[in-house]
Structures are given as structure tokens and as C-alpha cells.
Amino acid sequence: MATTAVHKRIPSFFLYGEAPRTYDEPTLHIETIEFRSARNHWCIDPHVHRTLHQLIFVTWGNGVALAEGDRNVYQSPALVVVPLGTVHGFEFEPGTHGYVLSITADVLREMARREPGVDALFRSPATLRLDGKALDATDLEQAFGTFAREFARSSPGHALALDGLLEVILANVIRLSSALADSRDPAVGRH
């Protein structure tokens, strides 16, 4: 009897659980980790985004980040970098707090023209375990919170504010990831 390999199909989503979209315009999106995770029993099954890069900033709660078949256990605070096309998933501790920031490639390309560190940041998936003191010395947590509040608004200057806040977030992430790479083996914390 011949056996056939069963290939598990990895679902592709725009945002987790949402049908893929045809590209139409630059996109920035933010939501809390709990928004989708709580209703999925704090487990986000492996999936892929074809048009979105993501930054997952975990402010409270521990868990496992899955990327391209690797399992990386983290303790908060942590930051997970997910380049578009990366098969990834999560096992969050119930009650985890933080943010999921999704960004289309064209938005990042524009920022990478001015700051090469942006391109380097999204070259491969990474889980960065952040030192509390190093994090406190940045504006990252405040910038994520402000971005989330601004995202919910529709007042004049909205797009301009989101672009500026994204730049602040990316600058802080680049600084934190560079500090980690300088202080340890560069492979530590990277998938």
C-alpha cells in the first residue's frame, strides 16, 4: 500500500483569522495581544502574513513564540519581530498584556530609505528578551500606548501622528536590539 505524506496547510491571513486581502494601500494596524488571543484560549496557531510585518510587544506574561519551526520561550518584557512571509504562532500565558503592531512592507521600505536599521530589523524573525532597566530607559512602552490611542482616533493629522509614532517605536526597537547584540552573542534571542 502506498502512503502519501499529509502536508499541513499553513493558513495565510491578513490579520489573524481574517481572509487575505489584495494589496490596496499602505497599512498600519495595532491591537492588544488579548484582543485575538483571549478568544482563542491564548493560543495563536501557526500562520503566515503575506503583506504584513509584525512587532509583538509583551509587557506582561510569559509564553512561547513559534517562528519557522523554532520554539522560543520568553519572559516579559519581550519583543517578537515577525517579518512578512514568516510562519509563526504563539502560546501566551492567560492574561498576557501587550500589543501587536502590523505594518505593510511599503511603509517599512519608506522608513528604511532614511534608516538602514529598519531593514536589518526585519531581515529575520527574532524574540528579544528585554532587560527591564534598558526598557525603562526608552520610550517604547509609552510610544506603543500612544500609538494605540491615536489609532483609535479619526481626528485631523491622524496619519501624520501614526507615522511619527511608528518612527519612535522603530528607533527604540533598533536601539534595544543593538544593545542586546552588543552585550551578548548576536545569536542569542534570535530564531
Short mmCIF file of C-alpha atoms in Angstrom, two decimals:
data_model
loop_
_atom_site.label_atom_id
_atom_site.label_comp_id
_atom_site.label_asym_id
_atom_site.label_seq_id
_atom_site.Cartn_x
_atom_site.Cartn_y
_atom_site.Cartn_z
CA MET A 1 0.00 0.00 0.00
CA ALA A 2 1.41 3.34 -0.97
CA THR A 3 1.46 6.03 1.66
CA THR A 4 1.20 9.67 0.91
CA ALA A 5 2.59 12.47 3.01
CA VAL A 6 -0.03 14.67 4.51
CA HIS A 7 1.07 18.27 4.22
CA LYS A 8 -0.36 20.53 6.81
CA ARG A 9 -1.55 23.65 5.06
CA ILE A 10 -0.38 26.78 6.84
CA PRO A 11 -3.18 29.35 6.70
CA SER A 12 -2.48 32.80 5.34
CA PHE A 13 -4.27 35.73 6.94
CA PHE A 14 -4.33 39.49 6.60
CA LEU A 15 -4.70 39.74 10.37
CA TYR A 16 -5.09 36.50 12.32
CA GLY A 17 -8.43 34.92 11.42
CA GLU A 18 -9.14 37.40 8.60
CA ALA A 19 -9.08 36.47 4.93
CA PRO A 20 -6.04 37.64 2.96
CA ARG A 21 -6.57 40.93 1.13
CA THR A 22 -5.31 42.05 -2.19
CA TYR A 23 -2.88 44.87 -1.71
CA ASP A 24 -4.59 48.21 -1.97
CA GLU A 25 -2.82 50.76 0.24
CA PRO A 26 -0.17 51.18 2.94
CA THR A 27 -1.42 49.78 6.23
CA LEU A 28 -0.62 50.32 9.88
CA HIS A 29 -2.67 48.44 12.47
CA ILE A 30 -2.38 47.94 16.22
CA GLU A 31 -4.37 45.93 18.71
CA THR A 32 -3.82 44.45 22.12
CA ILE A 33 -2.50 40.90 22.39
CA GLU A 34 -5.60 39.94 24.34
CA PHE A 35 -7.97 41.11 21.54
CA ARG A 36 -7.49 37.91 19.49
CA SER A 37 -5.63 35.69 21.93
CA ALA A 38 -8.18 35.58 24.75
CA ARG A 39 -10.95 34.31 22.47
CA ASN A 40 -8.54 31.66 21.10
CA HIS A 41 -7.62 30.35 24.56
CA TRP A 42 -4.34 32.32 24.43
CA CYS A 43 -3.05 30.18 21.55
CA ILE A 44 -2.42 31.60 18.09
CA ASP A 45 -1.87 28.69 15.71
CA PRO A 46 0.93 28.79 13.12
CA HIS A 47 0.02 31.04 10.21
CA VAL A 48 1.59 33.49 7.79
CA HIS A 49 1.00 37.08 6.68
CA ARG A 50 1.94 37.70 3.05
CA THR A 51 1.71 41.50 3.22
CA LEU A 52 2.40 42.42 6.85
CA HIS A 53 5.44 42.62 9.10
CA GLN A 54 4.65 42.49 12.82
CA LEU A 55 6.11 43.63 16.13
CA ILE A 56 4.62 41.93 19.18
CA PHE A 57 5.46 43.78 22.39
CA VAL A 58 4.70 41.72 25.50
CA THR A 59 4.53 43.92 28.59
CA TRP A 60 3.18 41.27 31.00
CA GLY A 61 3.01 37.50 30.75
CA ASN A 62 5.28 34.72 29.63
CA GLY A 63 4.91 32.38 26.70
CA VAL A 64 6.32 30.75 23.62
CA ALA A 65 6.95 32.38 20.25
CA LEU A 66 6.98 30.00 17.29
CA ALA A 67 8.75 31.02 14.10
CA GLU A 68 9.71 28.86 11.14
CA GLY A 69 9.54 25.72 13.30
CA ASP A 70 11.61 27.10 16.21
CA ARG A 71 10.17 27.48 19.71
CA ASN A 72 11.49 30.35 21.75
CA VAL A 73 10.32 30.61 25.37
CA TYR A 74 10.25 34.19 26.61
CA GLN A 75 9.57 36.11 29.80
CA SER A 76 8.14 39.60 29.70
CA PRO A 77 9.06 42.19 28.83
CA ALA A 78 9.78 40.82 25.38
CA LEU A 79 9.56 41.88 21.77
CA VAL A 80 8.92 39.48 18.90
CA VAL A 81 9.86 40.59 15.37
CA VAL A 82 7.96 38.76 12.61
CA PRO A 83 8.94 39.61 9.01
CA LEU A 84 6.26 39.09 6.37
CA GLY A 85 6.18 35.55 4.99
CA THR A 86 7.33 34.03 8.31
CA VAL A 87 5.30 31.08 9.57
CA HIS A 88 4.65 31.99 13.20
CA GLY A 89 2.36 31.39 16.17
CA PHE A 90 2.16 32.00 19.91
CA GLU A 91 1.30 30.33 23.18
CA PHE A 92 0.54 33.19 25.56
CA GLU A 93 0.14 32.91 29.31
CA PRO A 94 -3.54 33.66 30.09
CA GLY A 95 -3.93 37.34 30.88
CA THR A 96 -0.90 38.42 28.83
CA HIS A 97 -0.76 42.15 28.09
CA GLY A 98 0.90 43.92 25.21
CA TYR A 99 0.45 44.99 21.62
CA VAL A 100 0.56 43.57 18.10
CA LEU A 101 1.70 46.18 15.56
CA SER A 102 1.23 45.23 11.89
CA ILE A 103 2.94 47.17 9.08
CA THR A 104 2.87 46.70 5.31
CA ALA A 105 6.19 46.35 3.51
CA ASP A 106 5.84 49.64 1.62
CA VAL A 107 5.60 51.60 4.87
CA LEU A 108 8.80 49.96 6.18
CA ARG A 109 10.58 50.40 2.84
CA GLU A 110 10.00 54.15 3.02
CA MET A 111 11.42 54.29 6.56
CA ALA A 112 14.36 52.05 5.63
CA ARG A 113 15.40 54.60 2.99
CA ARG A 114 16.15 57.00 5.84
CA GLU A 115 17.29 54.46 8.47
CA PRO A 116 19.01 51.23 7.32
CA GLY A 117 18.45 49.69 10.76
CA VAL A 118 14.76 49.25 9.86
CA ASP A 119 15.60 46.86 7.03
CA ALA A 120 18.06 44.95 9.22
CA LEU A 121 15.48 44.63 11.99
CA PHE A 122 13.02 42.78 9.75
CA ARG A 123 15.54 40.52 7.96
CA SER A 124 14.72 37.50 10.11
CA PRO A 125 12.34 36.58 12.92
CA ALA A 126 13.58 37.34 16.43
CA THR A 127 12.48 37.17 20.03
CA LEU A 128 14.18 39.80 22.14
CA ARG A 129 14.06 39.33 25.88
CA LEU A 130 14.23 42.88 27.14
CA ASP A 131 16.03 43.98 30.27
CA GLY A 132 13.65 45.99 32.44
CA LYS A 133 16.20 48.75 33.11
CA ALA A 134 17.10 49.06 29.42
CA LEU A 135 13.40 49.19 28.53
CA ASP A 136 12.73 51.86 31.17
CA ALA A 137 15.46 53.98 29.55
CA THR A 138 13.46 54.07 26.28
CA ASP A 139 10.14 55.49 25.14
CA LEU A 140 8.97 52.14 23.76
CA GLU A 141 6.16 51.34 26.18
CA GLN A 142 4.82 54.89 26.11
CA ALA A 143 5.06 55.03 22.30
CA PHE A 144 3.10 51.78 21.86
CA GLY A 145 0.37 53.09 24.20
CA THR A 146 0.21 56.44 22.43
CA PHE A 147 0.13 54.71 19.02
CA ALA A 148 -2.82 52.56 20.17
CA ARG A 149 -4.74 55.63 21.39
CA GLU A 150 -4.02 57.56 18.19
CA PHE A 151 -5.01 54.55 16.06
CA ALA A 152 -8.49 54.67 17.62
CA ARG A 153 -8.94 58.35 16.68
CA SER A 154 -10.00 59.89 13.41
CA SER A 155 -9.03 63.50 14.00
CA PRO A 156 -7.02 65.77 11.69
CA GLY A 157 -3.36 64.82 11.46
CA HIS A 158 -4.12 61.18 12.29
CA ALA A 159 -1.90 59.62 9.58
CA LEU A 160 0.93 62.03 10.33
CA ALA A 161 0.79 61.18 14.04
CA LEU A 162 0.82 57.42 13.34
CA ASP A 163 3.85 57.77 11.03
CA GLY A 164 5.73 59.77 13.67
CA LEU A 165 4.87 57.32 16.45
CA LEU A 166 5.91 54.38 14.26
CA GLU A 167 9.28 56.08 13.78
CA VAL A 168 9.66 56.45 17.56
CA ILE A 169 8.76 52.78 18.09
CA LEU A 170 11.18 51.56 15.42
CA ALA A 171 14.01 53.79 16.68
CA ASN A 172 13.57 52.39 20.19
CA VAL A 173 13.42 48.79 18.94
CA ILE A 174 16.59 49.31 16.89
CA ARG A 175 18.36 50.74 19.94
CA LEU A 176 17.24 47.90 22.20
CA SER A 177 18.14 45.20 19.68
CA SER A 178 21.54 46.81 19.05
CA ALA A 179 22.23 46.98 22.79
CA LEU A 180 21.36 43.29 23.15
CA ALA A 181 23.59 42.34 20.21
CA ASP A 182 26.47 44.40 21.62
CA SER A 183 26.15 42.91 25.11
CA ARG A 184 25.82 39.24 24.13
CA ASP A 185 26.34 36.75 21.40
CA PRO A 186 24.31 38.13 18.44
CA ALA A 187 22.60 34.77 18.01
CA VAL A 188 21.07 34.88 21.48
CA GLY A 189 17.39 35.64 21.30
CA ARG A 190 17.22 35.31 17.50
CA HIS A 191 15.28 32.47 15.84
#
